[in-house]
Amino acid sequence: GAGVSQSPRYKVAKRGQDVALRCDPISGHVSLFWYQQALGQGPEFLTYFQNEAQLDKSGLPSDRFFAERPEGSVSTLKIQRTQQEDSAVYLCASSPVGQTQYNEQFFGPGTRLTVL
Amino acid sequence: AQSVAQPEDQVNVAEGNPLTVKCTYSVSGNPYLFWYVQYPNRGLQFLLKYITGDNLVKGSYGFEAEFNKSQTSFHLKKPSALVSDSALYFCAVRPPGSGYALNFGKGTSLLVTP
């Protein structure tokens, strides 16, 4: 069985461009998370979906960040008008159940975004 | 405020020796605690977790961790290190009733030398 996949693996954007990052969770996983990992830091939570519902978006750093999961499977993280401080690795994770706090999350390989 | 701390940026250990990677947390109540490992160009892999019960938790690849409530610590241990254990290790906490996100430490780079 495939794990969590993310595409593209690497993305270079010029400042001001819009980018879209895709996450394919493990099939059947209810919960989906996005994290941002800056260089030399641990991942920081961005947003959480349970099926298609976005239950927590408290970690999104600005209104330039938008995430969706319209059919409760694939998710897209969109960043508008990218800025240099958006450069980071964006990690997606999924979990088989919802609304439990002790289940581990399964992470994808991440998308490394570099904004020039 | 940071709710989990990994005080060591790097840990060096010789192959065959025991290893410890430290983690302390600063949340109230009974948190859920996790350890993940990250290899270069790969996603985080789950190692083990503490929910409740026995303070010594056993996980993947021979790793274990000891939960100490009085010291608010959750150190990762392995009796005999392998060169292949060299990687970046992250401790994470989910405070009770806090929602669904994991709060990660900065990470500790483990280097096991032959």
PDB file of C-alpha atoms in Angstrom:
ATOM      1  CA  GLY A   1       0.000   0.000   0.000  1.00  0.00           C
ATOM      2  CA  ALA A   2       1.184   3.457  -0.884  1.00  0.00           C
ATOM      3  CA  GLY A   3       1.945   5.962   1.782  1.00  0.00           C
ATOM      4  CA  VAL A   4       1.195   9.668   1.746  1.00  0.00           C
ATOM      5  CA  SER A   5       2.426  11.255  -1.448  1.00  0.00           C
ATOM      6  CA  GLN A   6       3.051  14.902  -2.188  1.00  0.00           C
ATOM      7  CA  SER A   7       3.709  16.788  -5.382  1.00  0.00           C
ATOM      8  CA  PRO A   8       5.724  18.481  -6.544  1.00  0.00           C
ATOM      9  CA  ARG A   9       8.648  17.444  -4.399  1.00  0.00           C
ATOM     10  CA  TYR A  10      10.451  20.673  -5.171  1.00  0.00           C
ATOM     11  CA  LYS A  11       9.038  24.016  -6.227  1.00  0.00           C
ATOM     12  CA  VAL A  12      10.857  27.224  -7.013  1.00  0.00           C
ATOM     13  CA  ALA A  13       8.718  30.319  -7.260  1.00  0.00           C
ATOM     14  CA  LYS A  14       9.453  33.944  -7.878  1.00  0.00           C
ATOM     15  CA  ARG A  15       8.234  36.296  -5.211  1.00  0.00           C
ATOM     16  CA  GLY A  16       4.653  37.231  -5.907  1.00  0.00           C
ATOM     17  CA  GLN A  17       3.739  34.038  -7.718  1.00  0.00           C
ATOM     18  CA  ASP A  18       0.951  31.733  -6.608  1.00  0.00           C
ATOM     19  CA  VAL A  19       1.751  28.089  -5.868  1.00  0.00           C
ATOM     20  CA  ALA A  20      -0.349  24.985  -5.289  1.00  0.00           C
ATOM     21  CA  LEU A  21       0.923  21.991  -3.359  1.00  0.00           C
ATOM     22  CA  ARG A  22      -0.841  18.671  -3.559  1.00  0.00           C
ATOM     23  CA  CYS A  23      -1.235  15.919  -0.997  1.00  0.00           C
ATOM     24  CA  ASP A  24      -2.569  12.417  -1.616  1.00  0.00           C
ATOM     25  CA  PRO A  25      -3.259  10.828   1.772  1.00  0.00           C
ATOM     26  CA  ILE A  26      -3.345   7.140   2.474  1.00  0.00           C
ATOM     27  CA  SER A  27      -6.543   5.749   1.019  1.00  0.00           C
ATOM     28  CA  GLY A  28      -9.406   5.808   3.491  1.00  0.00           C
ATOM     29  CA  HIS A  29      -7.700   8.096   5.972  1.00  0.00           C
ATOM     30  CA  VAL A  30     -10.183  10.474   7.502  1.00  0.00           C
ATOM     31  CA  SER A  31      -7.843  13.072   8.962  1.00  0.00           C
ATOM     32  CA  LEU A  32      -5.413  15.207   6.988  1.00  0.00           C
ATOM     33  CA  PHE A  33      -2.931  17.716   8.315  1.00  0.00           C
ATOM     34  CA  TRP A  34      -0.611  20.312   6.801  1.00  0.00           C
ATOM     35  CA  TYR A  35       2.569  21.407   8.528  1.00  0.00           C
ATOM     36  CA  GLN A  36       5.277  23.926   7.631  1.00  0.00           C
ATOM     37  CA  GLN A  37       8.882  23.059   8.460  1.00  0.00           C
ATOM     38  CA  ALA A  38      11.400  25.870   8.262  1.00  0.00           C
ATOM     39  CA  LEU A  39      15.070  25.058   7.939  1.00  0.00           C
ATOM     40  CA  GLY A  40      16.460  23.721  11.201  1.00  0.00           C
ATOM     41  CA  GLN A  41      13.096  23.719  12.920  1.00  0.00           C
ATOM     42  CA  GLY A  42      10.429  21.226  13.780  1.00  0.00           C
ATOM     43  CA  PRO A  43       7.204  21.099  11.806  1.00  0.00           C
ATOM     44  CA  GLU A  44       4.571  23.683  12.717  1.00  0.00           C
ATOM     45  CA  PHE A  45       0.880  22.994  12.342  1.00  0.00           C
ATOM     46  CA  LEU A  46      -1.007  24.821   9.635  1.00  0.00           C
ATOM     47  CA  THR A  47      -4.425  23.242   9.244  1.00  0.00           C
ATOM     48  CA  TYR A  48      -6.509  20.105   9.804  1.00  0.00           C
ATOM     49  CA  PHE A  49      -9.270  18.411   7.818  1.00  0.00           C
ATOM     50  CA  GLN A  50     -11.644  15.689   8.855  1.00  0.00           C
ATOM     51  CA  ASN A  51     -12.946  14.340   5.577  1.00  0.00           C
ATOM     52  CA  GLU A  52     -13.828  17.466   3.596  1.00  0.00           C
ATOM     53  CA  ALA A  53     -14.402  19.680   6.621  1.00  0.00           C
ATOM     54  CA  GLN A  54     -11.622  22.041   7.634  1.00  0.00           C
ATOM     55  CA  LEU A  55     -11.903  21.877  11.403  1.00  0.00           C
ATOM     56  CA  ASP A  56      -8.851  23.885  12.371  1.00  0.00           C
ATOM     57  CA  LYS A  57      -6.993  26.496  10.371  1.00  0.00           C
ATOM     58  CA  SER A  58      -5.481  28.327  13.291  1.00  0.00           C
ATOM     59  CA  GLY A  59      -1.927  27.740  12.116  1.00  0.00           C
ATOM     60  CA  LEU A  60      -2.237  29.354   8.701  1.00  0.00           C
ATOM     61  CA  PRO A  61       0.140  32.327   8.916  1.00  0.00           C
ATOM     62  CA  SER A  62      -1.816  34.739   6.758  1.00  0.00           C
ATOM     63  CA  ASP A  63      -4.786  35.006   4.454  1.00  0.00           C
ATOM     64  CA  ARG A  64      -2.435  34.254   1.580  1.00  0.00           C
ATOM     65  CA  PHE A  65      -2.558  30.615   2.668  1.00  0.00           C
ATOM     66  CA  PHE A  66      -5.561  28.554   1.718  1.00  0.00           C
ATOM     67  CA  ALA A  67      -6.206  24.821   1.927  1.00  0.00           C
ATOM     68  CA  GLU A  68      -8.990  22.659   0.610  1.00  0.00           C
ATOM     69  CA  ARG A  69     -10.028  19.026   0.499  1.00  0.00           C
ATOM     70  CA  PRO A  70     -13.235  19.134  -1.519  1.00  0.00           C
ATOM     71  CA  GLU A  71     -13.946  15.413  -1.766  1.00  0.00           C
ATOM     72  CA  GLY A  72     -12.404  14.329   1.483  1.00  0.00           C
ATOM     73  CA  SER A  73      -9.391  12.754  -0.161  1.00  0.00           C
ATOM     74  CA  VAL A  74      -6.761  14.783  -2.025  1.00  0.00           C
ATOM     75  CA  SER A  75      -5.869  18.126  -0.498  1.00  0.00           C
ATOM     76  CA  THR A  76      -4.294  21.225  -1.970  1.00  0.00           C
ATOM     77  CA  LEU A  77      -2.434  23.926  -0.093  1.00  0.00           C
ATOM     78  CA  LYS A  78      -2.370  27.166  -2.018  1.00  0.00           C
ATOM     79  CA  ILE A  79      -0.131  30.089  -1.284  1.00  0.00           C
ATOM     80  CA  GLN A  80      -0.893  33.341  -3.026  1.00  0.00           C
ATOM     81  CA  ARG A  81       1.620  36.091  -3.727  1.00  0.00           C
ATOM     82  CA  THR A  82       4.493  34.071  -2.292  1.00  0.00           C
ATOM     83  CA  GLN A  83       7.112  35.818  -0.187  1.00  0.00           C
ATOM     84  CA  GLN A  84      10.609  34.777   0.760  1.00  0.00           C
ATOM     85  CA  GLU A  85       9.546  33.882   4.280  1.00  0.00           C
ATOM     86  CA  ASP A  86       7.251  31.239   2.801  1.00  0.00           C
ATOM     87  CA  SER A  87      10.325  29.199   1.846  1.00  0.00           C
ATOM     88  CA  ALA A  88      10.057  25.958   3.789  1.00  0.00           C
ATOM     89  CA  VAL A  89       9.199  22.303   3.486  1.00  0.00           C
ATOM     90  CA  TYR A  90       5.456  21.732   3.526  1.00  0.00           C
ATOM     91  CA  LEU A  91       4.500  18.403   5.046  1.00  0.00           C
ATOM     92  CA  CYS A  92       1.219  16.610   4.713  1.00  0.00           C
ATOM     93  CA  ALA A  93       0.123  13.912   7.136  1.00  0.00           C
ATOM     94  CA  SER A  94      -2.903  11.668   7.384  1.00  0.00           C
ATOM     95  CA  SER A  95      -4.464   9.550  10.066  1.00  0.00           C
ATOM     96  CA  PRO A  96      -7.049   6.791   9.764  1.00  0.00           C
ATOM     97  CA  VAL A  97      -9.487   8.112  12.317  1.00  0.00           C
ATOM     98  CA  GLY A  98     -10.933  11.419  13.309  1.00  0.00           C
ATOM     99  CA  GLN A  99     -11.375  13.284  16.545  1.00  0.00           C
ATOM    100  CA  THR A 100      -8.932  11.270  18.554  1.00  0.00           C
ATOM    101  CA  GLN A 101      -5.881  12.891  19.994  1.00  0.00           C
ATOM    102  CA  TYR A 102      -3.593   9.962  20.452  1.00  0.00           C
ATOM    103  CA  ASN A 103      -3.395   8.433  17.020  1.00  0.00           C
ATOM    104  CA  GLU A 104      -0.141   8.789  15.183  1.00  0.00           C
ATOM    105  CA  GLN A 105       0.034  10.660  11.921  1.00  0.00           C
ATOM    106  CA  PHE A 106       1.603   9.297   8.737  1.00  0.00           C
ATOM    107  CA  PHE A 107       3.715  11.874   6.941  1.00  0.00           C
ATOM    108  CA  GLY A 108       4.491  12.391   3.296  1.00  0.00           C
ATOM    109  CA  PRO A 109       7.978  13.300   2.004  1.00  0.00           C
ATOM    110  CA  GLY A 110       7.137  16.988   1.823  1.00  0.00           C
ATOM    111  CA  THR A 111       7.345  19.698  -0.809  1.00  0.00           C
ATOM    112  CA  ARG A 112      10.358  21.968  -0.568  1.00  0.00           C
ATOM    113  CA  LEU A 113       9.291  25.459  -1.603  1.00  0.00           C
ATOM    114  CA  THR A 114      11.934  28.032  -2.413  1.00  0.00           C
ATOM    115  CA  VAL A 115      10.808  31.588  -3.076  1.00  0.00           C
ATOM    116  CA  LEU A 116      13.350  33.754  -4.855  1.00  0.00           C
TER     117      LEU A 116
ATOM    118  CA  ALA B   1       5.200  29.379  24.284  1.00  0.00           C
ATOM    119  CA  GLN B   2       7.087  26.272  23.254  1.00  0.00           C
ATOM    120  CA  SER B   3       5.431  23.272  24.833  1.00  0.00           C
ATOM    121  CA  VAL B   4       8.155  20.760  24.028  1.00  0.00           C
ATOM    122  CA  ALA B   5      11.908  21.202  24.217  1.00  0.00           C
ATOM    123  CA  GLN B   6      14.780  19.164  22.886  1.00  0.00           C
ATOM    124  CA  PRO B   7      17.803  20.619  24.665  1.00  0.00           C
ATOM    125  CA  GLU B   8      20.435  19.033  22.429  1.00  0.00           C
ATOM    126  CA  ASP B   9      20.892  20.039  18.817  1.00  0.00           C
ATOM    127  CA  GLN B  10      23.147  17.051  18.213  1.00  0.00           C
ATOM    128  CA  VAL B  11      23.965  13.798  19.948  1.00  0.00           C
ATOM    129  CA  ASN B  12      27.017  11.764  19.027  1.00  0.00           C
ATOM    130  CA  VAL B  13      27.387   8.152  20.056  1.00  0.00           C
ATOM    131  CA  ALA B  14      29.578   5.258  19.010  1.00  0.00           C
ATOM    132  CA  GLU B  15      27.970   2.240  17.407  1.00  0.00           C
ATOM    133  CA  GLY B  16      27.039  -0.356  19.983  1.00  0.00           C
ATOM    134  CA  ASN B  17      26.741   2.130  22.811  1.00  0.00           C
ATOM    135  CA  PRO B  18      23.441   3.115  24.389  1.00  0.00           C
ATOM    136  CA  LEU B  19      21.860   6.312  23.189  1.00  0.00           C
ATOM    137  CA  THR B  20      19.534   8.854  24.758  1.00  0.00           C
ATOM    138  CA  VAL B  21      17.797  11.735  23.036  1.00  0.00           C
ATOM    139  CA  LYS B  22      16.199  14.107  25.506  1.00  0.00           C
ATOM    140  CA  CYS B  23      12.766  15.690  25.442  1.00  0.00           C
ATOM    141  CA  THR B  24      10.927  17.734  28.043  1.00  0.00           C
ATOM    142  CA  TYR B  25       7.453  19.166  27.859  1.00  0.00           C
ATOM    143  CA  SER B  26       5.674  22.011  29.556  1.00  0.00           C
ATOM    144  CA  VAL B  27       1.957  21.409  29.353  1.00  0.00           C
ATOM    145  CA  SER B  28      -0.489  20.785  32.134  1.00  0.00           C
ATOM    146  CA  GLY B  29      -2.515  17.660  32.520  1.00  0.00           C
ATOM    147  CA  ASN B  30      -1.626  14.370  30.915  1.00  0.00           C
ATOM    148  CA  PRO B  31      -0.306  15.004  27.433  1.00  0.00           C
ATOM    149  CA  TYR B  32       0.049  12.556  24.600  1.00  0.00           C
ATOM    150  CA  LEU B  33       3.716  12.273  23.635  1.00  0.00           C
ATOM    151  CA  PHE B  34       5.277  11.064  20.405  1.00  0.00           C
ATOM    152  CA  TRP B  35       8.671  10.453  18.845  1.00  0.00           C
ATOM    153  CA  TYR B  36       9.268  10.674  15.113  1.00  0.00           C
ATOM    154  CA  VAL B  37      12.416  10.142  13.038  1.00  0.00           C
ATOM    155  CA  GLN B  38      13.265  11.961   9.824  1.00  0.00           C
ATOM    156  CA  TYR B  39      15.746  10.640   7.286  1.00  0.00           C
ATOM    157  CA  PRO B  40      17.100  12.938   4.554  1.00  0.00           C
ATOM    158  CA  ASN B  41      14.554  13.694   1.828  1.00  0.00           C
ATOM    159  CA  ARG B  42      11.965  11.542   3.520  1.00  0.00           C
ATOM    160  CA  GLY B  43       8.938  12.262   5.628  1.00  0.00           C
ATOM    161  CA  LEU B  44       8.718  11.824   9.351  1.00  0.00           C
ATOM    162  CA  GLN B  45       8.303   8.249  10.483  1.00  0.00           C
ATOM    163  CA  PHE B  46       6.455   7.377  13.663  1.00  0.00           C
ATOM    164  CA  LEU B  47       8.556   5.602  16.303  1.00  0.00           C
ATOM    165  CA  LEU B  48       6.424   5.406  19.428  1.00  0.00           C
ATOM    166  CA  LYS B  49       3.894   7.177  21.600  1.00  0.00           C
ATOM    167  CA  TYR B  50       2.813   7.493  25.198  1.00  0.00           C
ATOM    168  CA  ILE B  51      -0.862   7.730  25.990  1.00  0.00           C
ATOM    169  CA  THR B  52      -1.287   6.274  29.438  1.00  0.00           C
ATOM    170  CA  GLY B  53      -0.219   3.284  31.463  1.00  0.00           C
ATOM    171  CA  ASP B  54       3.318   1.965  31.673  1.00  0.00           C
ATOM    172  CA  ASN B  55       5.912   4.670  31.752  1.00  0.00           C
ATOM    173  CA  LEU B  56       8.264   2.683  29.515  1.00  0.00           C
ATOM    174  CA  VAL B  57       7.042   2.583  25.945  1.00  0.00           C
ATOM    175  CA  LYS B  58       8.554   0.321  23.320  1.00  0.00           C
ATOM    176  CA  GLY B  59       8.514   1.285  19.684  1.00  0.00           C
ATOM    177  CA  SER B  60       9.941   0.567  16.261  1.00  0.00           C
ATOM    178  CA  TYR B  61      13.561  -0.372  15.439  1.00  0.00           C
ATOM    179  CA  GLY B  62      14.415  -1.216  19.046  1.00  0.00           C
ATOM    180  CA  PHE B  63      13.698   2.252  20.394  1.00  0.00           C
ATOM    181  CA  GLU B  64      11.976   2.901  23.676  1.00  0.00           C
ATOM    182  CA  ALA B  65      11.045   5.973  25.670  1.00  0.00           C
ATOM    183  CA  GLU B  66      10.461   6.629  29.311  1.00  0.00           C
ATOM    184  CA  PHE B  67       7.709   8.944  30.462  1.00  0.00           C
ATOM    185  CA  ASN B  68       8.549  10.743  33.708  1.00  0.00           C
ATOM    186  CA  LYS B  69       5.709  12.905  34.951  1.00  0.00           C
ATOM    187  CA  SER B  70       7.601  14.479  37.853  1.00  0.00           C
ATOM    188  CA  GLN B  71      10.384  15.598  35.543  1.00  0.00           C
ATOM    189  CA  THR B  72       8.027  16.255  32.617  1.00  0.00           C
ATOM    190  CA  SER B  73      10.326  14.315  30.352  1.00  0.00           C
ATOM    191  CA  PHE B  74       9.972  11.736  27.604  1.00  0.00           C
ATOM    192  CA  HIS B  75      13.513  10.712  26.675  1.00  0.00           C
ATOM    193  CA  LEU B  76      14.122   8.399  23.734  1.00  0.00           C
ATOM    194  CA  LYS B  77      16.511   5.520  24.327  1.00  0.00           C
ATOM    195  CA  LYS B  78      18.088   2.559  22.603  1.00  0.00           C
ATOM    196  CA  PRO B  79      20.366   0.028  24.306  1.00  0.00           C
ATOM    197  CA  SER B  80      22.745  -0.395  21.368  1.00  0.00           C
ATOM    198  CA  ALA B  81      23.033   2.216  18.625  1.00  0.00           C
ATOM    199  CA  LEU B  82      23.448   1.394  14.945  1.00  0.00           C
ATOM    200  CA  VAL B  83      25.064   3.573  12.286  1.00  0.00           C
ATOM    201  CA  SER B  84      21.746   3.412  10.444  1.00  0.00           C
ATOM    202  CA  ASP B  85      20.069   5.151  13.398  1.00  0.00           C
ATOM    203  CA  SER B  86      21.766   8.384  12.342  1.00  0.00           C
ATOM    204  CA  ALA B  87      18.922  10.767  11.539  1.00  0.00           C
ATOM    205  CA  LEU B  88      16.921  13.692  12.862  1.00  0.00           C
ATOM    206  CA  TYR B  89      14.655  12.900  15.800  1.00  0.00           C
ATOM    207  CA  PHE B  90      11.608  14.917  16.788  1.00  0.00           C
ATOM    208  CA  CYS B  91       9.651  14.820  20.006  1.00  0.00           C
ATOM    209  CA  ALA B  92       6.038  15.982  19.783  1.00  0.00           C
ATOM    210  CA  VAL B  93       3.278  16.623  22.263  1.00  0.00           C
ATOM    211  CA  ARG B  94      -0.442  16.961  21.973  1.00  0.00           C
ATOM    212  CA  PRO B  95      -1.830  18.589  25.106  1.00  0.00           C
ATOM    213  CA  PRO B  96      -5.154  17.121  26.215  1.00  0.00           C
ATOM    214  CA  GLY B  97      -8.147  18.942  24.861  1.00  0.00           C
ATOM    215  CA  SER B  98      -5.991  21.072  22.598  1.00  0.00           C
ATOM    216  CA  GLY B  99      -7.280  19.895  19.281  1.00  0.00           C
ATOM    217  CA  TYR B 100      -5.574  17.801  16.711  1.00  0.00           C
ATOM    218  CA  ALA B 101      -2.208  19.372  15.965  1.00  0.00           C
ATOM    219  CA  LEU B 102       1.091  17.992  17.118  1.00  0.00           C
ATOM    220  CA  ASN B 103       3.520  20.461  18.705  1.00  0.00           C
ATOM    221  CA  PHE B 104       7.019  19.472  17.667  1.00  0.00           C
ATOM    222  CA  GLY B 105      10.372  20.207  19.219  1.00  0.00           C
ATOM    223  CA  LYS B 106      13.220  21.624  17.123  1.00  0.00           C
ATOM    224  CA  GLY B 107      14.705  18.221  16.578  1.00  0.00           C
ATOM    225  CA  THR B 108      17.925  16.503  17.604  1.00  0.00           C
ATOM    226  CA  SER B 109      20.431  15.249  15.080  1.00  0.00           C
ATOM    227  CA  LEU B 110      21.766  11.849  16.063  1.00  0.00           C
ATOM    228  CA  LEU B 111      25.108  10.767  14.651  1.00  0.00           C
ATOM    229  CA  VAL B 112      26.238   7.216  15.272  1.00  0.00           C
ATOM    230  CA  THR B 113      29.845   6.606  14.335  1.00  0.00           C
ATOM    231  CA  PRO B 114      31.318   3.188  13.484  1.00  0.00           C
TER     232      PRO B 114
END
